[in-house]
CSV table of C-alpha atoms and ligand atoms in Angstrom, one decimal:
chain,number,residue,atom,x,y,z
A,1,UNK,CA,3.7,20.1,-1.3
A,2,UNK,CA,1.6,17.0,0.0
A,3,UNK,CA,3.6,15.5,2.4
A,4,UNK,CA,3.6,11.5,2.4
A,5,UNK,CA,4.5,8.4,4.6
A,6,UNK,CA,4.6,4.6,3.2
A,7,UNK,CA,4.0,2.0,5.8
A,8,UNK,CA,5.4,-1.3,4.1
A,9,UNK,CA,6.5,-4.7,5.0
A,10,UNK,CA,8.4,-6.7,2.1
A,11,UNK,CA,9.7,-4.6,-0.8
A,12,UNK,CA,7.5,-1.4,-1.4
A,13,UNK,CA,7.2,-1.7,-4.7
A,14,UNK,CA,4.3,1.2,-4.7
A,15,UNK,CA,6.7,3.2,-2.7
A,16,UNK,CA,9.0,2.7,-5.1
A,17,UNK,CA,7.1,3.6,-7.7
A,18,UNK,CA,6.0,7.0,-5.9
A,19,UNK,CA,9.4,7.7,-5.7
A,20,UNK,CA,10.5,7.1,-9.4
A,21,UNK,CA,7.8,9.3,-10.1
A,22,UNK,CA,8.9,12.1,-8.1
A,23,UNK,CA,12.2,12.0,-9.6
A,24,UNK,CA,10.9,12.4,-12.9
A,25,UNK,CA,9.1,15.1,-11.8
A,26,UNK,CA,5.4,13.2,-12.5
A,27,UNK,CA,4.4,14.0,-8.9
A,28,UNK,CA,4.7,16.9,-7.2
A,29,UNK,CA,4.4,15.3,-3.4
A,30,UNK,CA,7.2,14.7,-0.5
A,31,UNK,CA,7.9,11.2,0.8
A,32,UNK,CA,8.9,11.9,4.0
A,33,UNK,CA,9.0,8.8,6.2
A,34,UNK,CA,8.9,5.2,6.1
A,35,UNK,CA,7.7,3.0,8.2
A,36,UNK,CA,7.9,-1.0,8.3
A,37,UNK,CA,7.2,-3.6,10.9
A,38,UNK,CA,10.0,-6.1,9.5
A,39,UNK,CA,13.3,-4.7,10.1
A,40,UNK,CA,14.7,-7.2,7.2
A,41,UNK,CA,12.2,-5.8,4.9
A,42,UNK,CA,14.1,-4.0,2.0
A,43,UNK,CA,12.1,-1.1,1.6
A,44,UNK,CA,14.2,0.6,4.5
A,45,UNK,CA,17.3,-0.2,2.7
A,46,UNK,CA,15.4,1.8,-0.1
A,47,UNK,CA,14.2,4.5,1.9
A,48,UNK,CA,17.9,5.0,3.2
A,49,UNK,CA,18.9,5.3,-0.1
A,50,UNK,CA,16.7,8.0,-1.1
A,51,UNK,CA,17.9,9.9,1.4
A,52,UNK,CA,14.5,9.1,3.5
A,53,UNK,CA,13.8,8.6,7.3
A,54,UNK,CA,12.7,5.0,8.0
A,55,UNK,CA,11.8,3.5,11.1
A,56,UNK,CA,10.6,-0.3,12.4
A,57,UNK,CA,7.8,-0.2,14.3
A,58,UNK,CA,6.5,-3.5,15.4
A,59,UNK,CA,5.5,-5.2,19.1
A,60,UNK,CA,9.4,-6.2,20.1
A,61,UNK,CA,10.1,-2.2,19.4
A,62,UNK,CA,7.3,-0.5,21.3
A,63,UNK,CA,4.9,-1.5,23.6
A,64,UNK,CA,2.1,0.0,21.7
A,65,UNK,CA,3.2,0.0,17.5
A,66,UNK,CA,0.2,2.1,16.4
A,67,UNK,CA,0.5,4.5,19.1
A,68,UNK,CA,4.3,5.0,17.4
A,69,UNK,CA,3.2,5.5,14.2
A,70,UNK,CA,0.9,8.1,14.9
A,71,UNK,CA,3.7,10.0,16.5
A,72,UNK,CA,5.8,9.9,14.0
A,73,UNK,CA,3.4,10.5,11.3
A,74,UNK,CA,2.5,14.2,13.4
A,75,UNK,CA,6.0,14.8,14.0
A,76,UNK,CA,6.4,14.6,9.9
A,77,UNK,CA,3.7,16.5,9.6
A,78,UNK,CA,2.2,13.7,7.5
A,79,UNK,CA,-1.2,14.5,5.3
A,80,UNK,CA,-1.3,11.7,3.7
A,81,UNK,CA,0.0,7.6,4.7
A,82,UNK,CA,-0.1,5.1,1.7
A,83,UNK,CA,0.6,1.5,2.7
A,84,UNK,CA,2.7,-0.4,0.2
A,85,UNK,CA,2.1,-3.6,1.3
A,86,UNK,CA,1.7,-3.4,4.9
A,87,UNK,CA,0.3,-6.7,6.1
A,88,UNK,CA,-0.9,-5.2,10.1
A,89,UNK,CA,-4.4,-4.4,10.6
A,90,UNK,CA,-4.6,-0.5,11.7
A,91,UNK,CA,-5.9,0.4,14.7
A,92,UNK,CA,-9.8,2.5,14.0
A,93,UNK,CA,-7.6,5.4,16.6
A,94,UNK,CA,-4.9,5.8,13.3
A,95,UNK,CA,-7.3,5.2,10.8
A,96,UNK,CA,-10.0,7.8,12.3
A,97,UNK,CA,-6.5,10.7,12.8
A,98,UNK,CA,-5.1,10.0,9.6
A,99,UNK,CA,-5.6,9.8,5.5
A,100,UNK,CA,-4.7,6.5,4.8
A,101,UNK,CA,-4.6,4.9,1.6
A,102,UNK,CA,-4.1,1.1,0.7
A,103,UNK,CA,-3.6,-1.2,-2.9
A,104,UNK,CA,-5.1,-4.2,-2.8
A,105,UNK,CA,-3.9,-6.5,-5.7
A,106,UNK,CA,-7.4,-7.3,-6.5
A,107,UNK,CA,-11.4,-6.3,-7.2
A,108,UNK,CA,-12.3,-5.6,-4.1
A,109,UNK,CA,-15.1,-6.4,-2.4
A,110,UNK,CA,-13.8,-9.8,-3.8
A,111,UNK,CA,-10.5,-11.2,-2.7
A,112,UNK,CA,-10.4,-9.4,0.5
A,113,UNK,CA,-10.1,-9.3,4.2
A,114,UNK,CA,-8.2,-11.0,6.9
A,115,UNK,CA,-5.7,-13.9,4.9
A,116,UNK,CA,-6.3,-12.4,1.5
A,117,UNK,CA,-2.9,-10.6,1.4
A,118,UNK,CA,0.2,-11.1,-1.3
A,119,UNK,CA,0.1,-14.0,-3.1
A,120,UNK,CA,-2.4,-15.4,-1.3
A,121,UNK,CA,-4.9,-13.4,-3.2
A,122,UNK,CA,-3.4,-14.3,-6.7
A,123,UNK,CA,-3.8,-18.2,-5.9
A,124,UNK,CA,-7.2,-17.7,-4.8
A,125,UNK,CA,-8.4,-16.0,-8.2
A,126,UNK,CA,-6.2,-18.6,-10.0
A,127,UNK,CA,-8.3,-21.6,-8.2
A,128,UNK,CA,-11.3,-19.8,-9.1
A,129,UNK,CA,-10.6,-19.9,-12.3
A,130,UNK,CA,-11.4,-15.7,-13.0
A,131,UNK,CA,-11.2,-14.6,-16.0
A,132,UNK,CA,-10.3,-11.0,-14.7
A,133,UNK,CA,-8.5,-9.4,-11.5
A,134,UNK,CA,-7.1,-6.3,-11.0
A,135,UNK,CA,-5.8,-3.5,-8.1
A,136,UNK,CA,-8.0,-1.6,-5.8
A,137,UNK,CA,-7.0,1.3,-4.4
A,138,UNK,CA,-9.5,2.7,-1.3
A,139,UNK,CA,-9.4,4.7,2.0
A,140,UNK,CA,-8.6,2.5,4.5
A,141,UNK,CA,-11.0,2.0,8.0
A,142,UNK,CA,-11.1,0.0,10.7
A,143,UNK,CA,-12.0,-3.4,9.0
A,144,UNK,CA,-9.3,-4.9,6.2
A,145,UNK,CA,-10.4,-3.7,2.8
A,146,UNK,CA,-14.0,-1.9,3.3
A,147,UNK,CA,-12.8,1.7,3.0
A,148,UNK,CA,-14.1,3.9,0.3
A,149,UNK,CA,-12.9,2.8,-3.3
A,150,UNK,CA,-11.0,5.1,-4.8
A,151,UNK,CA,-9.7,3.9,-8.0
A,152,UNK,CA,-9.9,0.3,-9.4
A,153,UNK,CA,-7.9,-1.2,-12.7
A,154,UNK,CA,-8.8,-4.7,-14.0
A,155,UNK,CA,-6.6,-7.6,-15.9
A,156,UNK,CA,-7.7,-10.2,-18.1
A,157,UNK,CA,-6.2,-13.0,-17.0
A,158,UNK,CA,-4.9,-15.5,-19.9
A,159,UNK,CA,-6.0,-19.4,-20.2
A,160,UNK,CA,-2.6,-20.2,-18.8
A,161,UNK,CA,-1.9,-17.6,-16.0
A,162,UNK,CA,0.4,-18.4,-13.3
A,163,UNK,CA,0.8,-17.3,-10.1
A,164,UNK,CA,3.8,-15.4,-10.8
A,165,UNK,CA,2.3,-14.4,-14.0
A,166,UNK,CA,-0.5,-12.5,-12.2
A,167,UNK,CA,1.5,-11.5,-9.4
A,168,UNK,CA,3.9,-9.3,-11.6
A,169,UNK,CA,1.0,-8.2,-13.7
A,170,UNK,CA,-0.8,-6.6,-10.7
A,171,UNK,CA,2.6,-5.4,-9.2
A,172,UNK,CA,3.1,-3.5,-12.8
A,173,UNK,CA,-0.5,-2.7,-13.0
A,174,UNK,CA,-0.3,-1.5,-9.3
A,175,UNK,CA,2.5,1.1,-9.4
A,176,UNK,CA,0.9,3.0,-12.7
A,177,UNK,CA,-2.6,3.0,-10.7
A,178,UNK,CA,-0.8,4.4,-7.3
A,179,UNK,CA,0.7,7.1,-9.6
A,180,UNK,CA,-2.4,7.9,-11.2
A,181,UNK,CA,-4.2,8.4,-7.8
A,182,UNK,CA,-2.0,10.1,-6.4
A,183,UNK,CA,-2.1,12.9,-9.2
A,184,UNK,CA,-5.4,13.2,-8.1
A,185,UNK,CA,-4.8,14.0,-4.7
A,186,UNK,CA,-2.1,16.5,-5.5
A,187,UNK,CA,-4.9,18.1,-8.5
A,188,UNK,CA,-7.4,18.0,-5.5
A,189,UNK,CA,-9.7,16.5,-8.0
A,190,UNK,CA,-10.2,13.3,-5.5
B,201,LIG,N1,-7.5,-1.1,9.6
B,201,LIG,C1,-6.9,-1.6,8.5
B,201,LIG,N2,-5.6,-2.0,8.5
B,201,LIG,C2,-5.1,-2.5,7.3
B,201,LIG,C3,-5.9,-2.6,6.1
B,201,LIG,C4,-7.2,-2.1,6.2
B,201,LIG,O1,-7.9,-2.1,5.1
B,201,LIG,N3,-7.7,-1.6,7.3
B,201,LIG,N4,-5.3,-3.1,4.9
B,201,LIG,C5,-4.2,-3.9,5.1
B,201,LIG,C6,-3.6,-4.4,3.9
B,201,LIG,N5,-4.2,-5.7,3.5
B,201,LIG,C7,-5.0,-5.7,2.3
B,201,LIG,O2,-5.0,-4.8,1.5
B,201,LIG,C8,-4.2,-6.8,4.3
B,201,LIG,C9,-3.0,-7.1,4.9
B,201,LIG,C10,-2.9,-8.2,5.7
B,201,LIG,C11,-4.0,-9.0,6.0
B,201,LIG,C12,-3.9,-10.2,6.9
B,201,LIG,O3,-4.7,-11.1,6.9
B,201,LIG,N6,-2.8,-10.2,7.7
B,201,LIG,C13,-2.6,-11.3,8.6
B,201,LIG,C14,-1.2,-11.2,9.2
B,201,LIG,C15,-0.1,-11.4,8.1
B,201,LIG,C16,1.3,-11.2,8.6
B,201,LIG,O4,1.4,-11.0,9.8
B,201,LIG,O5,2.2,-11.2,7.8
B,201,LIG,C17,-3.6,-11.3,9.7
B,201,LIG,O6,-4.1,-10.2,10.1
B,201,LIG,O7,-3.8,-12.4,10.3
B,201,LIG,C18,-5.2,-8.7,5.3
B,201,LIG,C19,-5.3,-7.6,4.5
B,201,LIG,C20,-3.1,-3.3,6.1
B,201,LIG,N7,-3.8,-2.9,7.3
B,202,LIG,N1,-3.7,-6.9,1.2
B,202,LIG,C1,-2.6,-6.1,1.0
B,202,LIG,C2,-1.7,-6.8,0.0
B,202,LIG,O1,-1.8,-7.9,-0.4
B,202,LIG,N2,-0.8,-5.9,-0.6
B,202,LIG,C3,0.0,-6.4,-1.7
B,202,LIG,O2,1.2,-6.9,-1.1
B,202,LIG,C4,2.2,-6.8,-2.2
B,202,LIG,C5,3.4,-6.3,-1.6
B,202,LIG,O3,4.4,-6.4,-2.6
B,202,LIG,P1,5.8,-5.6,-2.4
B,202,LIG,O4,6.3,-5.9,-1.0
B,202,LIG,O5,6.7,-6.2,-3.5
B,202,LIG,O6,5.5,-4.2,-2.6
B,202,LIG,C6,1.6,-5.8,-3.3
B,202,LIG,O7,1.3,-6.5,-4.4
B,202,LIG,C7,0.4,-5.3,-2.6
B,202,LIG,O8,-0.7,-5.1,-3.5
């Protein structure tokens, strides 16, 4: 069975969603560790929960975070790291040794890179007046946001969209696409 990490900062709603989906027996993969860099964030109160080790890992904890996380992730014997809203950049060392995946609430290439994260992305697309946006999920590399696209879902954004109108939109839109991909993964057809 694939085994899995989430790195997350806020809420982990796509680790959440994982997780519903292995419960109902959707997904055949092991969430085995979770990893955040805000120890109020709630997704460890989740992950404890679940039964699931978590961990903070940020610069007050260890000297060197990323150096952390790729000890724990080969102590877990991790194959695969999906971050769940995790707002750090990785360091090219982790995302060279590791298969990490990211969403990206929006149609990358547009929309991202350093400050397009969270909401942040939702006003922008809302200023510009887009008549679409949508999740992106890719292979993450050194740079925010240029790793290999792996699956993207659009949204047609109505005349009166919100901010918190697309934001829960993509969030829902998000969790079925992180599902879908991966289903993939586990049916090697990635
Ligand atoms: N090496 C990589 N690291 C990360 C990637 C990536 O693609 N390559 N993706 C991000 C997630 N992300 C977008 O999907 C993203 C997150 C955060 C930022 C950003 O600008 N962050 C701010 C700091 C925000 C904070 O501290 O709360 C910043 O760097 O100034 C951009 C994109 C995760 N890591
Ligand atoms: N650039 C990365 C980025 O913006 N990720 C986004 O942060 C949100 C976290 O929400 P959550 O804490 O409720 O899961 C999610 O919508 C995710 O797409």
């Amino acid at each position: 069975m694939i085994r899995v990490a989430v790195l997350a900062s806020h809420n982990g709603s796509g680790f959440n969603a994982l997780y519903e989906a292995v419960i109902k027996k959707e997904l055949n993969i092991e969430l085995v560790l979770v990893i955040s860099n805000n120890q109020n964030a709630s997704v460890l109160q989740s992950a404890s929960d679940y039964g699931i080790d978590n961990f903070v890992i940020n610069s007050k904890t260890d000297a060197n975070p990323d150096e952390k996380i790729a000890l724990l992730l080969k102590e877990y014997g991790c194959e695969y790291v999906f971050l769940s809203g995790y707002m750090k950049k990785l360091s090219s060392d982790l995302t060279r040794e590791f298969n990490i995946i990211n969403s990206h609430p929006a149609l990358l290439p547009r929309y991202g890179g350093e400050g397009m994260y969270g909401r942040k992305v939702h006003e922008a697309v809302i200023k510009n007046r887009e008549n679409e946006s949508g999740v992106t999920i890719h292979r993450v590399n050194e740079n925010y946001d240029e790793g290999e696209i792996l699956l993207q879902t659009r949204v047609t954004l109505s005349e009166d969209e919100s901010v918190d109108s697309l934001e829960t939109k993509i969030k829902k839109l998000e969790q079925i696409s992180i599902v879908e991909l991966f289903k993939k993964i586990q049916e090697s057809t990635l």
